[in-house]
PDB file of C-alpha atoms and ligand atoms in Angstrom:
ATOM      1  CA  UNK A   1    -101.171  -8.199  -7.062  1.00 87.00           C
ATOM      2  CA  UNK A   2    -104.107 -10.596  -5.650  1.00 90.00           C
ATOM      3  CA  UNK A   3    -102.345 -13.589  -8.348  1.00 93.00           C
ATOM      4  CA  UNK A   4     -99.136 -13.150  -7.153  1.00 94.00           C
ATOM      5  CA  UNK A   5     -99.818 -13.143  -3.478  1.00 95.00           C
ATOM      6  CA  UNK A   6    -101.856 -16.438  -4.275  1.00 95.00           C
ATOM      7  CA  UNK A   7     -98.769 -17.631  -6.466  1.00 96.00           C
ATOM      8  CA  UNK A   8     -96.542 -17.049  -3.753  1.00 97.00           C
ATOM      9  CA  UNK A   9     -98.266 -19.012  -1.178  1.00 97.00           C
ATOM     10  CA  UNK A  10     -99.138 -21.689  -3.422  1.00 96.00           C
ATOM     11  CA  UNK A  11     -95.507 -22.058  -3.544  1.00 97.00           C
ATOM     12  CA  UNK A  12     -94.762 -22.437  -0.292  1.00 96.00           C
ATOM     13  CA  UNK A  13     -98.022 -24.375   0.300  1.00 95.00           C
ATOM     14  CA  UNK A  14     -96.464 -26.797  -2.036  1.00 94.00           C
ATOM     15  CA  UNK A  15     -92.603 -26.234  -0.488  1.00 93.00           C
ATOM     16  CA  UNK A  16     -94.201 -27.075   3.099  1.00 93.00           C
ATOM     17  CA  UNK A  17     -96.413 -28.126   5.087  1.00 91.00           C
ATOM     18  CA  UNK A  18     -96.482 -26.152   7.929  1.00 93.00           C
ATOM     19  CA  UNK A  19     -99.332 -24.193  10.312  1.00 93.00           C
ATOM     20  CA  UNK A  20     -98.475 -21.600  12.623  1.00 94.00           C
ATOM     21  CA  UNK A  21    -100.957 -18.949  13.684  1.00 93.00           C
ATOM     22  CA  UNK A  22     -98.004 -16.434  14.668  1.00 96.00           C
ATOM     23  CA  UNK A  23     -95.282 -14.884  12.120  1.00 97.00           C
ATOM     24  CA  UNK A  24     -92.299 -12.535  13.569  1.00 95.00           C
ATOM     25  CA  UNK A  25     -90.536 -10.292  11.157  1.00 95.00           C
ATOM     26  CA  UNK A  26     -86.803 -10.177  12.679  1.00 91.00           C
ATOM     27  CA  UNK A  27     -85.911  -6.792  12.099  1.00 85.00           C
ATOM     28  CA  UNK A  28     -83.254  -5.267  13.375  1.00 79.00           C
ATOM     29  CA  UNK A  29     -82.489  -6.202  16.852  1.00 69.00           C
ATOM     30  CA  UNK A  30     -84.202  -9.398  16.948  1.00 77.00           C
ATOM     31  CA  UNK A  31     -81.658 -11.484  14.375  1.00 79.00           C
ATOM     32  CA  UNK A  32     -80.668 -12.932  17.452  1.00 80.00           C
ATOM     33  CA  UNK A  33     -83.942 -14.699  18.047  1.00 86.00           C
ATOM     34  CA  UNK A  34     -83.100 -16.651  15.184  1.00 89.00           C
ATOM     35  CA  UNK A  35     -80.908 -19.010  17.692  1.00 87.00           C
ATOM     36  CA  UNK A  36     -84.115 -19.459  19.818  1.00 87.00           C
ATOM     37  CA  UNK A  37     -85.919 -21.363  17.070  1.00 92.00           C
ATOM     38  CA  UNK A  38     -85.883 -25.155  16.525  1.00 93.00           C
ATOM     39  CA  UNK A  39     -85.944 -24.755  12.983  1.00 95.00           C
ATOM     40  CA  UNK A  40     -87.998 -26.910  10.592  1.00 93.00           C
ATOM     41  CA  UNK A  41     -87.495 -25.594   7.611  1.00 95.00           C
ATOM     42  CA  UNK A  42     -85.956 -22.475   5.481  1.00 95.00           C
ATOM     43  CA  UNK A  43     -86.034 -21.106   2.190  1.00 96.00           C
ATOM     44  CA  UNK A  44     -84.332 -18.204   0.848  1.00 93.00           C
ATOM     45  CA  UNK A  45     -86.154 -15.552  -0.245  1.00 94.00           C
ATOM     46  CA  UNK A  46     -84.367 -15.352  -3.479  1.00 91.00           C
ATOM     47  CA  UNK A  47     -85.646 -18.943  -4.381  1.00 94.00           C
ATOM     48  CA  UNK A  48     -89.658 -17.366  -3.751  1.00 95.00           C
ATOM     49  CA  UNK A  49     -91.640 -16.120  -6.627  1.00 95.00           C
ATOM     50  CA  UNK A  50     -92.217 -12.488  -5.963  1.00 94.00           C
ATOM     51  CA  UNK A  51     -90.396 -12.151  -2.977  1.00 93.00           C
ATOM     52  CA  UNK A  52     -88.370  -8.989  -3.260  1.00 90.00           C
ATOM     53  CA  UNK A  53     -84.114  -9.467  -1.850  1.00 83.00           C
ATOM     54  CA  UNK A  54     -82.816  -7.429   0.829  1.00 76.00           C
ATOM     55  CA  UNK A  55     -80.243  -4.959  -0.501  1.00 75.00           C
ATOM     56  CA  UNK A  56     -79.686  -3.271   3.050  1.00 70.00           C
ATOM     57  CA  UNK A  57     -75.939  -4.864   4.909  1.00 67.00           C
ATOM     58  CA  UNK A  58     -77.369  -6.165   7.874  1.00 60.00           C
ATOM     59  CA  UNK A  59     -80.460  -7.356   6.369  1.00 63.00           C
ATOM     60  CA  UNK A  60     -81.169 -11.535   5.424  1.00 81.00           C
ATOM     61  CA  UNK A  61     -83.367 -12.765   3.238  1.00 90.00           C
ATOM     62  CA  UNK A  62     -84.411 -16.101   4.691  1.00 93.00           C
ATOM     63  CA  UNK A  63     -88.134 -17.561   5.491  1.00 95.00           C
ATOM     64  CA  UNK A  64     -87.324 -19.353   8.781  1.00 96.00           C
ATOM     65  CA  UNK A  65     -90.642 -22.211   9.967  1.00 97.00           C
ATOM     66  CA  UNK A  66     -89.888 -24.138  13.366  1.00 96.00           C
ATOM     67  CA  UNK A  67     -91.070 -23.534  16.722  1.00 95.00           C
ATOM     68  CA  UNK A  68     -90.310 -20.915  19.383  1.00 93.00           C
ATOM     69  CA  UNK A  69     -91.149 -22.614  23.129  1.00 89.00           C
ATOM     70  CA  UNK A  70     -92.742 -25.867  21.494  1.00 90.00           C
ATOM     71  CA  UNK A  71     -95.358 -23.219  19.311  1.00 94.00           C
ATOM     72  CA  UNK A  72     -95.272 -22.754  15.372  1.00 95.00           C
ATOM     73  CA  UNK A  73     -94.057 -19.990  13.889  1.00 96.00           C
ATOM     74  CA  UNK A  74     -92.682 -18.520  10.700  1.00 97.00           C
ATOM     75  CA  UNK A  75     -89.986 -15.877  10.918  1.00 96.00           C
ATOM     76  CA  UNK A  76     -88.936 -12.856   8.228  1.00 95.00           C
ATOM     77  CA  UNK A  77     -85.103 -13.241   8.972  1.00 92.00           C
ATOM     78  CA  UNK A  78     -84.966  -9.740   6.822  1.00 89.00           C
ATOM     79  CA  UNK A  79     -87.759  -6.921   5.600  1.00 90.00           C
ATOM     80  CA  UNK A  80     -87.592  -4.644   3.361  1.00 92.00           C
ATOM     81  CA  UNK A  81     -87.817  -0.720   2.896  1.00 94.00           C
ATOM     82  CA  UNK A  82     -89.797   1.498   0.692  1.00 96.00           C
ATOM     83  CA  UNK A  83     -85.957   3.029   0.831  1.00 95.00           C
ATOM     84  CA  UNK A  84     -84.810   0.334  -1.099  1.00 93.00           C
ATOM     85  CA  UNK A  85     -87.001   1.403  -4.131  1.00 94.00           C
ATOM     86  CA  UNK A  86     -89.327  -1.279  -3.705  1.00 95.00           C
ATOM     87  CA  UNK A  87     -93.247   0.052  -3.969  1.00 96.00           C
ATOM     88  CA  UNK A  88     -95.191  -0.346  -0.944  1.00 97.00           C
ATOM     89  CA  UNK A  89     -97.143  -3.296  -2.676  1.00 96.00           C
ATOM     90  CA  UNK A  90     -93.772  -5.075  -2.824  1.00 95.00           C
ATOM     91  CA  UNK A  91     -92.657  -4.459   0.367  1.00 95.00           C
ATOM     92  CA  UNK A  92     -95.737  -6.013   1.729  1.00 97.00           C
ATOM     93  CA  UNK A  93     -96.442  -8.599  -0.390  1.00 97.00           C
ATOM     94  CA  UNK A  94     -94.767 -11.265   2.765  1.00 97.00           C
ATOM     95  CA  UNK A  95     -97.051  -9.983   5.229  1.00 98.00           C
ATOM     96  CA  UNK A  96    -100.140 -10.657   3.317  1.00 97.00           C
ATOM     97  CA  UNK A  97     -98.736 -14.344   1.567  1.00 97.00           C
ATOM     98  CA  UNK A  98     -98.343 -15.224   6.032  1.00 98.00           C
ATOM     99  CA  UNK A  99    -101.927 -14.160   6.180  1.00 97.00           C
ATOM    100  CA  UNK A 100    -102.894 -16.585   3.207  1.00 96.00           C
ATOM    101  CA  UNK A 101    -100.233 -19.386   5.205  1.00 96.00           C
ATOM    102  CA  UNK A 102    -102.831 -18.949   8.418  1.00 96.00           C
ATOM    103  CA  UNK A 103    -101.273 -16.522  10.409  1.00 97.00           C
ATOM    104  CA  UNK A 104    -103.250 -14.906  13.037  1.00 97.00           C
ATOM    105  CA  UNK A 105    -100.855 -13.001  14.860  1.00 97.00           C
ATOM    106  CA  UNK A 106     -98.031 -10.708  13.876  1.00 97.00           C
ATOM    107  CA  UNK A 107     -94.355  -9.442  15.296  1.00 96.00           C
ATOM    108  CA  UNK A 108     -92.599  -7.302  14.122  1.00 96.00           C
ATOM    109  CA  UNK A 109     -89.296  -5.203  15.457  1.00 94.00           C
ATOM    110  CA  UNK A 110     -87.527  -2.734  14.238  1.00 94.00           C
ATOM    111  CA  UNK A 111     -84.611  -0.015  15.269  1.00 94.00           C
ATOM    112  CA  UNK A 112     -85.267   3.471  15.683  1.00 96.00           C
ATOM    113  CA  UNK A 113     -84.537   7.181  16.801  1.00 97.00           C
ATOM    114  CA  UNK A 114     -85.886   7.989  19.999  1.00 97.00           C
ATOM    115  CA  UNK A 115     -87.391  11.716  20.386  1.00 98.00           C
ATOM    116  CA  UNK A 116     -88.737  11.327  23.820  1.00 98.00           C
ATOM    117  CA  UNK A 117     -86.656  12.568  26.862  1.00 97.00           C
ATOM    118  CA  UNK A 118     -86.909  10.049  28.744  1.00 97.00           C
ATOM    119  CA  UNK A 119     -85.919   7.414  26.900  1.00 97.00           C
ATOM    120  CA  UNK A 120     -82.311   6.467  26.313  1.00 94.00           C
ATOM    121  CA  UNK A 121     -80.213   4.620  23.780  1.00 94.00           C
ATOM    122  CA  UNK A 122     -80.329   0.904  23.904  1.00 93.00           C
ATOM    123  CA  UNK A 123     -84.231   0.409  25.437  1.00 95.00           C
ATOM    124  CA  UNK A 124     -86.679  -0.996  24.213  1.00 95.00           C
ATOM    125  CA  UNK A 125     -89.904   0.297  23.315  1.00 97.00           C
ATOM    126  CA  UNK A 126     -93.351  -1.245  22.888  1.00 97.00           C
ATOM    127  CA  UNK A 127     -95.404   0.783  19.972  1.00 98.00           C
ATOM    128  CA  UNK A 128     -98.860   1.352  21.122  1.00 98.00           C
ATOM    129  CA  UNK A 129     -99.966   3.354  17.789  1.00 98.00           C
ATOM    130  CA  UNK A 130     -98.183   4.535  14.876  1.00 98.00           C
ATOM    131  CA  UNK A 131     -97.986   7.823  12.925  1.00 98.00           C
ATOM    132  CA  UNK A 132     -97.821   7.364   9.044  1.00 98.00           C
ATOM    133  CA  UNK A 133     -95.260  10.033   7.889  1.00 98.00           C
ATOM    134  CA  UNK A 134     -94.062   8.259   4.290  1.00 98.00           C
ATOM    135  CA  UNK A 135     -96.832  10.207   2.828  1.00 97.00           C
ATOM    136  CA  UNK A 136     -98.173   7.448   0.841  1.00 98.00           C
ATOM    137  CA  UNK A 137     -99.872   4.208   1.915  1.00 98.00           C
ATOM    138  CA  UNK A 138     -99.743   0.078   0.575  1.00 98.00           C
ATOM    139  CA  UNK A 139    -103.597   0.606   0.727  1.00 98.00           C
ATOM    140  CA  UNK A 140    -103.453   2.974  -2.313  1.00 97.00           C
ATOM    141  CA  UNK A 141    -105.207   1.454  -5.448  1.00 95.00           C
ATOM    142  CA  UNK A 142    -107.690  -0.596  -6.269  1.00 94.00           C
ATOM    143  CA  UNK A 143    -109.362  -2.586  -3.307  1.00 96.00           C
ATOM    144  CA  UNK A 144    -109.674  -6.356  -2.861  1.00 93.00           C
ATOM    145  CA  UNK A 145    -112.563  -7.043  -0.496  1.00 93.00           C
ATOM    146  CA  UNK A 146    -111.488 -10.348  -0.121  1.00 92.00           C
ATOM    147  CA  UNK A 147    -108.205  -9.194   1.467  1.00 94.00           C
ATOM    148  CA  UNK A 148    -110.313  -6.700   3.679  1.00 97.00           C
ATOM    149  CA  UNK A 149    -112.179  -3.217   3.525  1.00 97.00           C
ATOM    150  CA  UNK A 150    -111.407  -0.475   1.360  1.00 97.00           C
ATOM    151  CA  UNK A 151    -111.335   1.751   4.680  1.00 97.00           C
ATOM    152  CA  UNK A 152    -109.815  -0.250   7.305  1.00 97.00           C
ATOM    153  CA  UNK A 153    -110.767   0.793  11.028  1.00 96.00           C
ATOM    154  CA  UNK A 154    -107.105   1.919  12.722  1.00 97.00           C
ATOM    155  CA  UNK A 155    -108.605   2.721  15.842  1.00 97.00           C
ATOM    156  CA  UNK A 156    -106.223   0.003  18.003  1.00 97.00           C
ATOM    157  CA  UNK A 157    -103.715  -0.951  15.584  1.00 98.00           C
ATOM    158  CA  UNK A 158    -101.285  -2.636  18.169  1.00 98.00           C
ATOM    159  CA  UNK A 159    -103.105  -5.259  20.339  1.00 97.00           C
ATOM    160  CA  UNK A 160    -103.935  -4.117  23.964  1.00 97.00           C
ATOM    161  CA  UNK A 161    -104.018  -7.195  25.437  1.00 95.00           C
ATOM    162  CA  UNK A 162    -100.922  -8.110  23.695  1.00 96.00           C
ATOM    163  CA  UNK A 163     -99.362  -5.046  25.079  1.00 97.00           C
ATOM    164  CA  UNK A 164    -100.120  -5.368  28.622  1.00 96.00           C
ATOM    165  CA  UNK A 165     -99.188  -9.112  28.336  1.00 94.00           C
ATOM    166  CA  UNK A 166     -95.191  -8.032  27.294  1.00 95.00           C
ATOM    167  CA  UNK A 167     -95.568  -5.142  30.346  1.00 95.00           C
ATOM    168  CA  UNK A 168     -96.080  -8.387  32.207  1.00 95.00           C
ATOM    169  CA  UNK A 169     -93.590 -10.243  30.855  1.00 94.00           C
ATOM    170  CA  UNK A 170     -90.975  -7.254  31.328  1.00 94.00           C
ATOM    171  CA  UNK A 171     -91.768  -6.686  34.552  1.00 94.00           C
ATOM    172  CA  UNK A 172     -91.315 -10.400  35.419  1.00 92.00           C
ATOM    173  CA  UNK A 173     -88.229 -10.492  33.698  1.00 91.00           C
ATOM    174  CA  UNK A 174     -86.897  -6.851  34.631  1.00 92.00           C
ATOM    175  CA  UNK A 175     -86.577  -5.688  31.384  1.00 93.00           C
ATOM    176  CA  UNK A 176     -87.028  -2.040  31.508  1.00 94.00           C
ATOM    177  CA  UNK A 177     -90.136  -1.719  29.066  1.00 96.00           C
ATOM    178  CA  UNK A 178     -90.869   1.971  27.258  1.00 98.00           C
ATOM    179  CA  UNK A 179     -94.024   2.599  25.314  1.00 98.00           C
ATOM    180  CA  UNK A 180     -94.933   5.092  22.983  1.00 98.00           C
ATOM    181  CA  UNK A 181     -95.585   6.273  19.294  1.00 98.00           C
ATOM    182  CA  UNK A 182     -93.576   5.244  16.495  1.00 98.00           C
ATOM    183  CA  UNK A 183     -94.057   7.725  13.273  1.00 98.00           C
ATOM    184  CA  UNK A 184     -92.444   5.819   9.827  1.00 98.00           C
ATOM    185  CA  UNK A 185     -90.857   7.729   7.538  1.00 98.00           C
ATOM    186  CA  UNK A 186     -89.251   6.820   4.676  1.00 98.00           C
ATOM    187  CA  UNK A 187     -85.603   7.609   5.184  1.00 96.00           C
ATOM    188  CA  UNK A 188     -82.867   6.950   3.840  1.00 96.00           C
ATOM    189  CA  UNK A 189     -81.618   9.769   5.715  1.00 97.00           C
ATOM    190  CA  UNK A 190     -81.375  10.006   9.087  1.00 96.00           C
ATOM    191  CA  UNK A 191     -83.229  13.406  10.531  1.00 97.00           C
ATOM    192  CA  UNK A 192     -81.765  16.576  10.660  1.00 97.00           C
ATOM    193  CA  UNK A 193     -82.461  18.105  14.509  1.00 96.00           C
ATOM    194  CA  UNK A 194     -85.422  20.225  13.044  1.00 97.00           C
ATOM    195  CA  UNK A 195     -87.444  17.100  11.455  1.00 97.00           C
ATOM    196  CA  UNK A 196     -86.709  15.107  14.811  1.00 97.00           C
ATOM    197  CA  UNK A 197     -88.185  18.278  16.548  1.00 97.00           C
ATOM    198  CA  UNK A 198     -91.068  18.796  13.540  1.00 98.00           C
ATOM    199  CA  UNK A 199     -92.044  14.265  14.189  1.00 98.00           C
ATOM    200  CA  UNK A 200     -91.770  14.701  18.032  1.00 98.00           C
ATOM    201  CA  UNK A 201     -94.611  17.489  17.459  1.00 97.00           C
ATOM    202  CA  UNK A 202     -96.602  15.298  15.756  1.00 97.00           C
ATOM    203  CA  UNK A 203     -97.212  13.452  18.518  1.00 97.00           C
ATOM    204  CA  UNK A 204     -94.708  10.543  18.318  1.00 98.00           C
ATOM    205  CA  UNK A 205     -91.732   9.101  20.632  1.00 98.00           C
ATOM    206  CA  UNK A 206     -89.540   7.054  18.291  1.00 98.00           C
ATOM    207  CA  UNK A 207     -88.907   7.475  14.671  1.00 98.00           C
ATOM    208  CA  UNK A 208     -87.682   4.653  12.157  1.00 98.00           C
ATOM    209  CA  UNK A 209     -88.402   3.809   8.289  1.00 97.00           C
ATOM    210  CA  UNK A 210     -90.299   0.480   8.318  1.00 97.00           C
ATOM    211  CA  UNK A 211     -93.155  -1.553  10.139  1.00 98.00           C
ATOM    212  CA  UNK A 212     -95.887   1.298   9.574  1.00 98.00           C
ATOM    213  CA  UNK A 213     -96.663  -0.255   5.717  1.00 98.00           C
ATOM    214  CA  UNK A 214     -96.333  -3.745   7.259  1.00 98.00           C
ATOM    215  CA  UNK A 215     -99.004  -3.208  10.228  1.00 98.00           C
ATOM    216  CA  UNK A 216    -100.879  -1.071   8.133  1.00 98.00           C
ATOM    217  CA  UNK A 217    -101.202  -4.105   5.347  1.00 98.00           C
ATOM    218  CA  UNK A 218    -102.001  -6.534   8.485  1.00 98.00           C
ATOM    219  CA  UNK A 219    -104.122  -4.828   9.981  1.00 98.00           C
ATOM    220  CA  UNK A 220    -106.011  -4.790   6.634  1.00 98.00           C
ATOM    221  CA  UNK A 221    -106.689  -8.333   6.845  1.00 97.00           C
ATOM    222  CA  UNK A 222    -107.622  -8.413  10.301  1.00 97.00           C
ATOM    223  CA  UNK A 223    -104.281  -9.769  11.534  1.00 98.00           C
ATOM    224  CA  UNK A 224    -103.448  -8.882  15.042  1.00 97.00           C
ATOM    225  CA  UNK A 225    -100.168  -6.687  15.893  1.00 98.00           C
ATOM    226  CA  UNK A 226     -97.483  -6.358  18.063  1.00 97.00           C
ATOM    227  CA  UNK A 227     -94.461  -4.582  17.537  1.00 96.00           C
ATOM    228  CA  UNK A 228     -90.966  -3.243  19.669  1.00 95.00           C
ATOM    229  CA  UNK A 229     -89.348  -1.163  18.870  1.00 95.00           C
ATOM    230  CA  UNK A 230     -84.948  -0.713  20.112  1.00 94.00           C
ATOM    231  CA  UNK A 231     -84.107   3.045  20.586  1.00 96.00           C
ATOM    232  CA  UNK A 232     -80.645   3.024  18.846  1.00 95.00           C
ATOM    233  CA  UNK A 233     -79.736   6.817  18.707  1.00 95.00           C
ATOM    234  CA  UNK A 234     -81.322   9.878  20.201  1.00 94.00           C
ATOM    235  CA  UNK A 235     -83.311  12.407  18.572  1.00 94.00           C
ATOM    236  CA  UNK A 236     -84.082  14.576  21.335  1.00 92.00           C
ATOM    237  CA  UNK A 237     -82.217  18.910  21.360  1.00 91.00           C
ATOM    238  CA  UNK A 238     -78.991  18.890  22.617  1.00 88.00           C
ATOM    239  CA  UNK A 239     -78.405  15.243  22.925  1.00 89.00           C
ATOM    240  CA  UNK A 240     -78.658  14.451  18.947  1.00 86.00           C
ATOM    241  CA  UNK A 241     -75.028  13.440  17.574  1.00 88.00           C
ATOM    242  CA  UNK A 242     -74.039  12.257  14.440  1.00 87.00           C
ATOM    243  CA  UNK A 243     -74.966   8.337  13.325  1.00 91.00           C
ATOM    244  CA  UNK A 244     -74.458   5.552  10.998  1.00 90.00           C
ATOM    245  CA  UNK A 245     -76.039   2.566   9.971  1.00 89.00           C
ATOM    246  CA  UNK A 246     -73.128   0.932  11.882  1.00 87.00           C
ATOM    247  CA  UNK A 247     -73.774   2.645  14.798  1.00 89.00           C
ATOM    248  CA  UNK A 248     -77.130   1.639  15.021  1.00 88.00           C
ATOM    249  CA  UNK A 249     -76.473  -2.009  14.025  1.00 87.00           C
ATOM    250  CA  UNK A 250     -74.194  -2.403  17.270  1.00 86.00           C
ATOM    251  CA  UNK A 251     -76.635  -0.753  19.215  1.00 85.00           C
ATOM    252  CA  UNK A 252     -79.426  -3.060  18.169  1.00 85.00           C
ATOM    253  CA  UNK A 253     -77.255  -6.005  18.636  1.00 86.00           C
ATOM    254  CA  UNK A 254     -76.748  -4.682  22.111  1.00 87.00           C
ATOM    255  CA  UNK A 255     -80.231  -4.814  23.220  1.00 88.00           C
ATOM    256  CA  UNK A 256     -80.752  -7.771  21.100  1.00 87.00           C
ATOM    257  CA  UNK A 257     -80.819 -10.247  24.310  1.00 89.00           C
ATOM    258  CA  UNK A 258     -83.169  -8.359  26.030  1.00 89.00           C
ATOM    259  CA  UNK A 259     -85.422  -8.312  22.852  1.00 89.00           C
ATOM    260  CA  UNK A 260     -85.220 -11.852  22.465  1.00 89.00           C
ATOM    261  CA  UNK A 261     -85.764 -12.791  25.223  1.00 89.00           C
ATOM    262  CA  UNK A 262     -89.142 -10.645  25.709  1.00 90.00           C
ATOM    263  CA  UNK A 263     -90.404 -11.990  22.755  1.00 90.00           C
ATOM    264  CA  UNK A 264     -89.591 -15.608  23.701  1.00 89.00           C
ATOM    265  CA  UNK A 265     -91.258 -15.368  27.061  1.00 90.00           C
ATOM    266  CA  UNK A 266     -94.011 -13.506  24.465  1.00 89.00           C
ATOM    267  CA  UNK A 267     -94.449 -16.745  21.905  1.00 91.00           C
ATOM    268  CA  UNK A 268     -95.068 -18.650  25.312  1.00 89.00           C
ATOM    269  CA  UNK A 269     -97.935 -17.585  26.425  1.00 85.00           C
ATOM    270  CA  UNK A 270     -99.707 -16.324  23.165  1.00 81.00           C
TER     271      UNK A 270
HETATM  272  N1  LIG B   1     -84.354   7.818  12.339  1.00 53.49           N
HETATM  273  C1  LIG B   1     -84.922   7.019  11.443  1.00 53.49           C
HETATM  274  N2  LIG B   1     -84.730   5.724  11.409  1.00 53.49           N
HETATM  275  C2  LIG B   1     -83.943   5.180  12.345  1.00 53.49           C
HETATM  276  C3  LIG B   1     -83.321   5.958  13.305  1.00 53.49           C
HETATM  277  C4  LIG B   1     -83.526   7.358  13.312  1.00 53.49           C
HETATM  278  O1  LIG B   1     -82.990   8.118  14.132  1.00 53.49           O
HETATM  279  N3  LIG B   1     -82.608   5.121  14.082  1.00 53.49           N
HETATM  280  C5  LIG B   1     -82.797   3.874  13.599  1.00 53.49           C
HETATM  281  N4  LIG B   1     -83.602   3.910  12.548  1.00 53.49           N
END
């Protein structure tokens, strides 16, 4: 694993030369950010050594480097799933080649089912800890100490001072901010009422299948989180209806804006 993460970035390395000390993964709900960045530079992740391909509709596969309010970053313009039958390794593998770029800082969004009563389709919420529900970990294996420690401290996974910066922002802004829990599981199903109900006891407020393995594998290495989350269906008794992947697209692409925007306001001050 270690020589391909080092093969991959030597690629790059040698594809561009670029620094940025912040990375966003674009997940769903944020594409639209894409049209925010004065873009230097893209390759396809089909044309990187290692790089798994996106096999979800919805989902590109494009490493995006330009700038985001005059500051460096690199984008993920598409992630990938443990769904999709990659291993957790694999699915990480990007997160820890951005770490070997220079990143210090990472973004990442996602879409998911929100089990808290009070929220409501189509808001966004800011993940202040995660629950680990897919009942395996990319940490599993042998340990590379050079990567970080074989038990990795998870006691503030999601950056306080990053979080109360986008509270700012949202109030600033009037974007109605959320915050909460967001338990990863590893789909490809939707829940049925009782898991929503059997998560929600666990302790979290949203539920979605991705950016648990990715912080997890950052956080690893010491790289600092954020994530946001966009509550595109409801998994709370009585309100839960039946959903699609459609469904939660156009959601997502609702709130998009708002997302954006947050996050572009976010870049500026980081
Ligand atoms: N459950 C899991 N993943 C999701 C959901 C959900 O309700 N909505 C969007 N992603």
């Amino acid at each position: 694993m270690l020589t391909k993460i080092k093969e991959t970035t030597e690629f790059i390395k040698k594809s561009i030369d670029f620094n940025a000390d912040l990375a966003i993964i674009l997940g769903t709900g944020l594409g639209g950010l894409v049209d925010e960045i004065d873009i230097t530079h893209k390759i396809e992740y089909k044309d990187i050594p290692n790089f798994p391909l996106s096999t979800v509709q919805g989902h590109k596969g494009v490493l995006i480097f330009g700038k985001i309010a005059g500051k460096n970053i690199i984008a993920m313009q598409g992630r990938f799933h443990f769904y999709e039958g990659y291993s957790m390794q694999e699915i990480t593998l990007p997160v820890r080649v951005l770490k070997m770029l220079g990143i210090k800082t990472l973004i990442v969004s996602n879409a998911s089912g929100g089990m808290n009563p009070d929220f409501k389709v189509g808001d966004l919420m800011i993940i202040n800890d995660h629950i680990n529900l897919f009942g395996t970990s990319p940490l599993i294996g042998p340990n590379f100490e050079e990567l970080g420690p074989r038990f990795p401290d998870m006691s503030q996974a999601y950056d306080k001072e990053l979080i109360n910066r986008a509270l700012t922002i949202g109030k600033q802004e009037n974007i109605d901010l959320k915050i909460g829990v967001y338990a990863g599981v590893t789909g490809p199903t939707f829940e049925t009422p009782a898991e929503y109900n059997y998560i929600r006891s666990t302790g979290a407020d949203a539920v979605g299948m991705s950016t648990v393995p990715e912080v997890i594998v950052a956080r690893h290495m010491g790289l600092t989180c954020f994530a946001i989350s966009v509550i595109t269906d409801s998994g709370v008794p009585g309100e839960i209806v039946e959903i699609s992947h459609e469904e939660v697209q156009e959601v997502a692409a609702i709130a998009g804006p708002k997302m954006a925007l947050l996050i572009k306001k976010f870049v500026e001050i980081i």
